[in-house]
Structure formats: C-alpha cells, structure tokens
PDB file of C-alpha atoms in Angstrom:
ATOM      1  CA  MET A  16      17.642  -1.846  13.492  1.00 49.00           C
ATOM      2  CA  PHE A  17      17.077  -2.206   9.746  1.00 56.00           C
ATOM      3  CA  SER A  18      18.295   0.500   7.393  1.00 63.00           C
ATOM      4  CA  GLY A  19      18.018   1.032   3.665  1.00 85.00           C
ATOM      5  CA  ILE A  20      15.493  -0.649   1.404  1.00 91.00           C
ATOM      6  CA  VAL A  21      13.159  -3.086   3.171  1.00 93.00           C
ATOM      7  CA  PRO A  22      11.769  -5.907   0.950  1.00 93.00           C
ATOM      8  CA  THR A  23       8.087  -6.009   1.862  1.00 94.00           C
ATOM      9  CA  VAL A  24       5.329  -8.522   1.116  1.00 93.00           C
ATOM     10  CA  VAL A  25       1.799  -7.115   0.993  1.00 93.00           C
ATOM     11  CA  VAL A  26      -1.038  -9.505   1.847  1.00 92.00           C
ATOM     12  CA  ALA A  27      -4.686  -8.686   1.024  1.00 89.00           C
ATOM     13  CA  SER A  28      -7.332 -10.901  -0.547  1.00 86.00           C
ATOM     14  CA  ASN A  29      -9.087  -7.880  -2.007  1.00 86.00           C
ATOM     15  CA  ALA A  30      -7.170  -6.693  -5.069  1.00 87.00           C
ATOM     16  CA  LEU A  31      -8.198  -3.067  -4.528  1.00 86.00           C
ATOM     17  CA  ALA A  32      -6.985  -3.111  -0.930  1.00 86.00           C
ATOM     18  CA  ARG A  33      -3.749  -4.812  -1.986  1.00 88.00           C
ATOM     19  CA  GLU A  34      -2.996  -2.240  -4.672  1.00 90.00           C
ATOM     20  CA  GLY A  35      -3.967   0.534  -2.263  1.00 89.00           C
ATOM     21  CA  LEU A  36      -1.386  -0.635   0.266  1.00 90.00           C
ATOM     22  CA  ARG A  37       1.250  -0.920  -2.440  1.00 91.00           C
ATOM     23  CA  SER A  38       0.501   2.601  -3.657  1.00 92.00           C
ATOM     24  CA  HIS A  39       0.815   3.923  -0.092  1.00 91.00           C
ATOM     25  CA  LEU A  40       4.286   2.371   0.121  1.00 92.00           C
ATOM     26  CA  ALA A  41       5.389   3.537  -3.339  1.00 91.00           C
ATOM     27  CA  GLY A  42       8.305   5.937  -3.078  1.00 89.00           C
ATOM     28  CA  SER A  43       9.172   4.841   0.452  1.00 93.00           C
ATOM     29  CA  ARG A  44      11.967   2.491   1.497  1.00 94.00           C
ATOM     30  CA  PHE A  45       9.435  -0.343   1.792  1.00 94.00           C
ATOM     31  CA  ALA A  46       9.852  -1.971  -1.615  1.00 92.00           C
ATOM     32  CA  THR A  47       7.080  -4.470  -2.301  1.00 91.00           C
ATOM     33  CA  VAL A  48       7.986  -7.907  -3.647  1.00 88.00           C
ATOM     34  CA  PRO A  49       5.703 -10.599  -5.119  1.00 82.00           C
ATOM     35  CA  ASP A  50       3.519 -12.621  -2.740  1.00 71.00           C
ATOM     36  CA  ALA A  51       5.517 -15.702  -3.650  1.00 67.00           C
ATOM     37  CA  GLY A  52       8.685 -14.018  -2.462  1.00 61.00           C
ATOM     38  CA  PRO A  53      11.587 -12.375  -4.295  1.00 60.00           C
ATOM     39  CA  PRO A  54      13.354 -13.951  -7.308  1.00 60.00           C
ATOM     40  CA  ALA A  55      16.137 -16.420  -6.620  1.00 57.00           C
ATOM     41  CA  GLY A  56      19.213 -14.697  -5.261  1.00 60.00           C
ATOM     42  CA  GLU A  57      17.291 -11.689  -3.927  1.00 72.00           C
ATOM     43  CA  ARG A  58      16.902 -10.874  -0.258  1.00 79.00           C
ATOM     44  CA  ALA A  59      14.073 -12.534   1.638  1.00 86.00           C
ATOM     45  CA  PRO A  60      11.270 -10.218   2.793  1.00 91.00           C
ATOM     46  CA  GLN A  61      12.069  -8.327   5.973  1.00 93.00           C
ATOM     47  CA  LEU A  62       8.496  -7.129   6.474  1.00 94.00           C
ATOM     48  CA  ILE A  63       5.047  -8.662   5.968  1.00 95.00           C
ATOM     49  CA  VAL A  64       2.147  -6.209   5.824  1.00 95.00           C
ATOM     50  CA  ALA A  65      -1.146  -8.114   6.007  1.00 93.00           C
ATOM     51  CA  MET A  66      -4.698  -6.879   5.547  1.00 90.00           C
ATOM     52  CA  LEU A  67      -6.893  -9.402   7.362  1.00 85.00           C
ATOM     53  CA  ASP A  68      -9.958  -8.726   5.224  1.00 79.00           C
ATOM     54  CA  ASP A  69     -11.249 -12.311   5.090  1.00 83.00           C
ATOM     55  CA  PRO A  70     -10.306 -15.894   6.135  1.00 87.00           C
ATOM     56  CA  ARG A  71      -8.138 -16.297   3.052  1.00 88.00           C
ATOM     57  CA  GLY A  72      -6.091 -13.246   4.025  1.00 87.00           C
ATOM     58  CA  VAL A  73      -5.645 -14.682   7.516  1.00 89.00           C
ATOM     59  CA  GLU A  74      -4.382 -17.997   6.145  1.00 92.00           C
ATOM     60  CA  THR A  75      -2.051 -16.253   3.697  1.00 91.00           C
ATOM     61  CA  ALA A  76      -0.595 -14.185   6.529  1.00 91.00           C
ATOM     62  CA  ARG A  77      -0.001 -17.356   8.534  1.00 92.00           C
ATOM     63  CA  ALA A  78       1.678 -19.052   5.560  1.00 92.00           C
ATOM     64  CA  HIS A  79       3.988 -16.086   4.951  1.00 92.00           C
ATOM     65  CA  ARG A  80       4.808 -15.887   8.645  1.00 90.00           C
ATOM     66  CA  ALA A  81       5.826 -19.559   8.559  1.00 91.00           C
ATOM     67  CA  ALA A  82       7.832 -19.086   5.350  1.00 90.00           C
ATOM     68  CA  TRP A  83       9.736 -16.031   6.618  1.00 90.00           C
ATOM     69  CA  PRO A  84       9.813 -16.245  10.431  1.00 91.00           C
ATOM     70  CA  GLU A  85      12.519 -13.568  10.670  1.00 91.00           C
ATOM     71  CA  ALA A  86      10.374 -10.990   8.882  1.00 92.00           C
ATOM     72  CA  ARG A  87       8.516  -8.438  10.965  1.00 93.00           C
ATOM     73  CA  LEU A  88       4.740  -8.691  10.813  1.00 93.00           C
ATOM     74  CA  VAL A  89       2.291  -5.782  10.716  1.00 93.00           C
ATOM     75  CA  LEU A  90      -1.458  -6.432  10.640  1.00 91.00           C
ATOM     76  CA  PHE A  91      -4.332  -4.248   9.490  1.00 87.00           C
ATOM     77  CA  THR A  92      -7.681  -4.841  11.088  1.00 79.00           C
ATOM     78  CA  GLY A  93     -11.112  -3.252  10.949  1.00 68.00           C
ATOM     79  CA  ALA A  94     -13.925  -3.775  13.447  1.00 57.00           C
ATOM     80  CA  GLY A  95     -12.579  -7.070  14.770  1.00 63.00           C
ATOM     81  CA  LEU A  96      -9.250  -8.164  16.179  1.00 69.00           C
ATOM     82  CA  PRO A  97      -6.677 -10.499  14.626  1.00 75.00           C
ATOM     83  CA  PRO A  98      -6.669 -14.190  15.594  1.00 81.00           C
ATOM     84  CA  ASP A  99      -4.713 -14.850  18.777  1.00 77.00           C
ATOM     85  CA  ASP A 100      -1.770 -16.520  17.029  1.00 84.00           C
ATOM     86  CA  LEU A 101      -1.224 -13.643  14.603  1.00 85.00           C
ATOM     87  CA  CYS A 102      -1.897 -11.034  17.271  1.00 79.00           C
ATOM     88  CA  GLY A 103       0.796 -12.591  19.437  1.00 77.00           C
ATOM     89  CA  ALA A 104       3.281 -12.779  16.556  1.00 85.00           C
ATOM     90  CA  ALA A 105       2.692  -9.261  15.234  1.00 86.00           C
ATOM     91  CA  HIS A 106       5.108  -6.398  15.718  1.00 87.00           C
ATOM     92  CA  GLY A 107       2.373  -3.891  14.904  1.00 85.00           C
ATOM     93  CA  ILE A 108      -1.419  -3.746  14.609  1.00 84.00           C
ATOM     94  CA  LEU A 109      -2.922  -0.820  12.720  1.00 85.00           C
ATOM     95  CA  ASP A 110      -6.418   0.330  11.902  1.00 80.00           C
ATOM     96  CA  CYS A 111      -7.413   0.030   8.232  1.00 79.00           C
ATOM     97  CA  ALA A 112      -8.146   3.770   8.147  1.00 77.00           C
ATOM     98  CA  VAL A 113      -4.559   4.790   8.939  1.00 80.00           C
ATOM     99  CA  GLU A 114      -3.237   7.577   6.712  1.00 83.00           C
ATOM    100  CA  PRO A 115      -0.374   6.852   4.243  1.00 85.00           C
ATOM    101  CA  GLU A 116       2.099   9.147   6.035  1.00 85.00           C
ATOM    102  CA  THR A 117       1.253   7.586   9.380  1.00 84.00           C
ATOM    103  CA  LEU A 118       1.599   4.116   7.866  1.00 87.00           C
ATOM    104  CA  VAL A 119       5.151   4.725   6.678  1.00 90.00           C
ATOM    105  CA  ARG A 120       6.163   6.239  10.017  1.00 86.00           C
ATOM    106  CA  ALA A 121       4.639   3.310  11.867  1.00 87.00           C
ATOM    107  CA  LEU A 122       6.529   0.835   9.679  1.00 91.00           C
ATOM    108  CA  ASP A 123       9.759   2.737  10.338  1.00 89.00           C
ATOM    109  CA  LEU A 124       9.136   2.293  14.061  1.00 85.00           C
ATOM    110  CA  VAL A 125       8.469  -1.419  13.610  1.00 87.00           C
ATOM    111  CA  MET A 126      11.784  -1.820  11.788  1.00 88.00           C
ATOM    112  CA  GLU A 127      13.470  -0.054  14.718  1.00 85.00           C
ATOM    113  CA  GLY A 128      12.114  -2.735  17.052  1.00 81.00           C
ATOM    114  CA  VAL A 129       9.223  -0.722  18.490  1.00 77.00           C
ATOM    115  CA  ALA A 130       5.820  -2.366  18.866  1.00 74.00           C
ATOM    116  CA  VAL A 131       3.170  -0.166  17.235  1.00 78.00           C
ATOM    117  CA  LEU A 132      -0.531  -0.179  18.009  1.00 72.00           C
ATOM    118  CA  THR A 133      -3.115   2.265  16.686  1.00 66.00           C
ATOM    119  CA  PRO A 134      -4.547   4.096  19.740  1.00 57.00           C
ATOM    120  CA  GLY A 135      -8.104   3.237  18.729  1.00 55.00           C
ATOM    121  CA  LEU A 136      -7.343  -0.469  19.128  1.00 56.00           C
ATOM    122  CA  LEU A 137      -6.041  -0.237  22.693  1.00 48.00           C
ATOM    123  CA  GLY A 138      -9.474  -0.507  24.283  1.00 49.00           C
ATOM    124  CA  ARG A 139     -10.483  -3.438  22.106  1.00 50.00           C
ATOM    125  CA  LEU A 140      -7.332  -5.353  22.951  1.00 49.00           C
ATOM    126  CA  ALA A 141      -7.735  -4.676  26.651  1.00 45.00           C
ATOM    127  CA  ALA A 142     -11.384  -5.733  26.568  1.00 49.00           C
ATOM    128  CA  ASN A 143     -10.485  -9.019  24.910  1.00 49.00           C
ATOM    129  CA  ALA A 144      -7.531  -9.589  27.272  1.00 40.00           C
ATOM    130  CA  GLY A 145      -5.587 -11.034  24.374  1.00 43.00           C
ATOM    131  CA  PRO A 146      -1.805 -11.280  23.910  1.00 43.00           C
ATOM    132  CA  THR A 147       0.186  -8.122  23.432  1.00 41.00           C
ATOM    133  CA  PRO A 148       0.943  -7.293  19.779  1.00 43.00           C
ATOM    134  CA  ALA A 149       4.638  -8.073  20.038  1.00 44.00           C
ATOM    135  CA  ARG A 150       6.915 -10.560  21.706  1.00 40.00           C
ATOM    136  CA  PRO A 151       7.577  -9.522  25.323  1.00 38.00           C
ATOM    137  CA  ALA A 152      11.264  -8.973  24.602  1.00 37.00           C
ATOM    138  CA  GLU A 153      10.414  -6.473  21.868  1.00 41.00           C
ATOM    139  CA  ALA A 154       7.404  -4.766  23.420  1.00 42.00           C
ATOM    140  CA  ALA A 155       7.654  -1.046  24.085  1.00 45.00           C
ATOM    141  CA  PRO A 156       5.342   1.500  25.706  1.00 49.00           C
ATOM    142  CA  GLN A 157       2.966   3.165  23.278  1.00 53.00           C
ATOM    143  CA  ALA A 158       1.907   6.790  23.230  1.00 58.00           C
ATOM    144  CA  GLY A 159      -1.415   7.148  24.981  1.00 57.00           C
ATOM    145  CA  ALA A 160      -3.756   9.612  26.640  1.00 64.00           C
ATOM    146  CA  PRO A 161      -1.734  12.449  28.208  1.00 67.00           C
ATOM    147  CA  THR A 162      -0.883  11.908  31.868  1.00 68.00           C
ATOM    148  CA  ALA A 163      -1.166  15.686  32.271  1.00 75.00           C
ATOM    149  CA  PRO A 164      -2.763  18.358  30.055  1.00 79.00           C
ATOM    150  CA  LEU A 165      -0.661  19.626  27.186  1.00 81.00           C
ATOM    151  CA  SER A 166      -0.011  23.352  27.244  1.00 83.00           C
ATOM    152  CA  THR A 167      -0.931  25.545  24.278  1.00 83.00           C
ATOM    153  CA  SER A 168       2.733  25.710  23.288  1.00 87.00           C
ATOM    154  CA  GLU A 169       3.094  21.945  23.581  1.00 88.00           C
ATOM    155  CA  VAL A 170       0.061  21.394  21.351  1.00 87.00           C
ATOM    156  CA  LYS A 171       1.598  23.679  18.722  1.00 88.00           C
ATOM    157  CA  VAL A 172       4.902  21.813  18.910  1.00 91.00           C
ATOM    158  CA  LEU A 173       3.131  18.451  18.774  1.00 89.00           C
ATOM    159  CA  ARG A 174       1.284  19.467  15.619  1.00 86.00           C
ATOM    160  CA  CYS A 175       4.627  20.407  14.093  1.00 88.00           C
ATOM    161  CA  LEU A 176       6.008  16.995  15.091  1.00 86.00           C
ATOM    162  CA  ALA A 177       3.030  15.408  13.325  1.00 82.00           C
ATOM    163  CA  GLY A 178       4.174  17.201  10.177  1.00 78.00           C
ATOM    164  CA  GLY A 179       7.738  15.913  10.543  1.00 78.00           C
ATOM    165  CA  ALA A 180       9.275  19.269  11.501  1.00 81.00           C
ATOM    166  CA  SER A 181      12.708  19.357  13.105  1.00 85.00           C
ATOM    167  CA  ASN A 182      13.460  21.280  16.297  1.00 88.00           C
ATOM    168  CA  LYS A 183      15.145  23.983  14.228  1.00 87.00           C
ATOM    169  CA  MET A 184      12.104  24.350  11.968  1.00 86.00           C
ATOM    170  CA  ILE A 185       9.792  24.603  14.985  1.00 89.00           C
ATOM    171  CA  ALA A 186      12.066  27.184  16.598  1.00 89.00           C
ATOM    172  CA  LEU A 187      12.039  29.318  13.448  1.00 87.00           C
ATOM    173  CA  ARG A 188       8.257  29.018  13.074  1.00 86.00           C
ATOM    174  CA  TYR A 189       7.505  30.273  16.589  1.00 87.00           C
ATOM    175  CA  ALA A 190      10.604  32.428  17.163  1.00 88.00           C
ATOM    176  CA  LEU A 191      11.794  30.171  19.971  1.00 89.00           C
ATOM    177  CA  ALA A 192      15.245  29.105  21.059  1.00 90.00           C
ATOM    178  CA  GLU A 193      16.040  25.510  20.102  1.00 90.00           C
ATOM    179  CA  PRO A 194      16.673  24.542  23.762  1.00 91.00           C
ATOM    180  CA  THR A 195      13.120  25.726  24.514  1.00 92.00           C
ATOM    181  CA  VAL A 196      11.749  23.531  21.746  1.00 92.00           C
ATOM    182  CA  LYS A 197      13.728  20.588  23.116  1.00 92.00           C
ATOM    183  CA  ILE A 198      12.117  21.130  26.532  1.00 93.00           C
ATOM    184  CA  HIS A 199       8.650  21.188  24.946  1.00 92.00           C
ATOM    185  CA  VAL A 200       9.383  17.969  23.037  1.00 92.00           C
ATOM    186  CA  LYS A 201      10.710  16.301  26.194  1.00 92.00           C
ATOM    187  CA  ASN A 202       7.554  17.284  28.097  1.00 91.00           C
ATOM    188  CA  ILE A 203       5.319  16.043  25.282  1.00 91.00           C
ATOM    189  CA  LEU A 204       7.044  12.649  25.191  1.00 90.00           C
ATOM    190  CA  ARG A 205       6.782  12.369  28.973  1.00 89.00           C
ATOM    191  CA  LYS A 206       3.098  13.269  29.068  1.00 88.00           C
ATOM    192  CA  LEU A 207       2.206  10.911  26.209  1.00 88.00           C
ATOM    193  CA  LYS A 208       4.551   8.187  27.503  1.00 87.00           C
ATOM    194  CA  ALA A 209       6.004   8.080  23.994  1.00 87.00           C
ATOM    195  CA  GLN A 210       9.419   6.608  23.301  1.00 85.00           C
ATOM    196  CA  ASN A 211      10.303   9.107  20.599  1.00 85.00           C
ATOM    197  CA  ARG A 212       8.967  11.982  18.520  1.00 82.00           C
ATOM    198  CA  THR A 213       7.731   9.649  15.780  1.00 79.00           C
ATOM    199  CA  GLN A 214       5.460   7.847  18.226  1.00 84.00           C
ATOM    200  CA  ALA A 215       4.185  11.209  19.419  1.00 85.00           C
ATOM    201  CA  ALA A 216       3.532  12.242  15.814  1.00 82.00           C
ATOM    202  CA  ILE A 217       1.517   9.083  15.196  1.00 83.00           C
ATOM    203  CA  TRP A 218      -0.522   9.722  18.333  1.00 83.00           C
ATOM    204  CA  ALA A 219      -1.192  13.302  17.232  1.00 82.00           C
ATOM    205  CA  ARG A 220      -2.423  12.274  13.793  1.00 78.00           C
ATOM    206  CA  GLU A 221      -4.609   9.497  15.170  1.00 78.00           C
ATOM    207  CA  ASN A 222      -6.169  11.867  17.696  1.00 78.00           C
ATOM    208  CA  GLY A 223      -7.096  14.704  15.364  1.00 74.00           C
ATOM    209  CA  LEU A 224      -4.122  17.029  15.822  1.00 75.00           C
ATOM    210  CA  HIS A 225      -3.507  17.867  12.206  1.00 70.00           C
ATOM    211  CA  PRO A 226       0.081  18.594  11.094  1.00 68.00           C
ATOM    212  CA  LEU A 227       1.354  22.153  10.748  1.00 62.00           C
TER     213      LEU A 227
END
C-alpha cells in the first residue's frame, strides 16, 4: 500500500483534457509531475493516468509504462476499449465521464492494490472477452449489481457512504446506534460484492445514487 504524496504522470494528447485531469487531481495526494518524469533526484512516478484519446496518447502511455514499469497504470476510455496490451497491464480502467471525487477515490483504491473498473465498462469488457484490467495476482472483485435488493435503510446508508460519511455521522443523521449502521454497511458490501466502503461509494455514484 502506498501512503503520502503519490507522484503522478498525466497522459493526454488533447491539452484541454490533460489540464482537466490535472485540475481534478489538484489538492489531492496525487501530485502531477512533468510528462518527461520528475527532476533528477526526485522520486519516480508511482502512478500513470492516461487518457487514450487518440493513437498518440496510446503510444505515450505505452512509452511511460515501459519507462516506469513499477508505476500503477490507470486508463480512461470513451466508447471503445483500450488496446489489449494496455488493458492487460492496467490496474484500473475508468470512463471519461467519471466525476472528480470518484476519480480520486478510485485512484486511492488502485494505490491500495485494488483493481478498479467503472461499472459501465463491465459489459463491454465481457463482450470483447479481453484480458482483465489487472494482473491476476492483484485482481479483486468489483462492486456490481446487487445480489439481493437493498432495503430503504441500506439505500440511505449507501448514499451517505457515497458522500464519504463515517459510521458515526450516519448514526447521528438517522438517530441510529453505530452497531446498527455497521450491520447496514456489512449488508451493503455483501450485496454489492464490494471489498470495502469506498468501492461501494464508487458504485453508488456511478449508478445514480447521489451523495447525502
């Protein structure tokens, strides 16, 4: 697990998209460094965030991956899917429309060793029968369609999770005991097959459950 500031290279052929990604990361622990890498003596990038907006962006992502093989790789894609080699090397694949808050949470998960995939891309990946978005040793189950319906209380708690609320905050909001909130969170994670509350929060945001 990585902690503290994470030197991050942003790849995007389109200058507007590149600056947009950098602005989304501004103020977070993901400190962007120049495309050519950090100055001599500085730490090598630990994360490569690549917008595959054209063939040049794809080649740049490949070059950076070769230059810093230890860095984690997160890809942004639109209607299509990443090339097989990058798809297989990636630790995360996100939709271009992901919200800034969701982006930062997803990157935190990636740095914790969790493979992250935007729910909307699951069907496309399955249809193409391509490689999974992370090395098998690092792959982890992703939050998906509930295996059982969420109760009204669970939906309320999930929306709070999407807003980053702690168990104590949720308990105060709904006048519940903290152990009750913990049970709701446990049930939510089980039903969504999510590894942790952050994954559940990402699923909620991507599926229209707006934060409370």
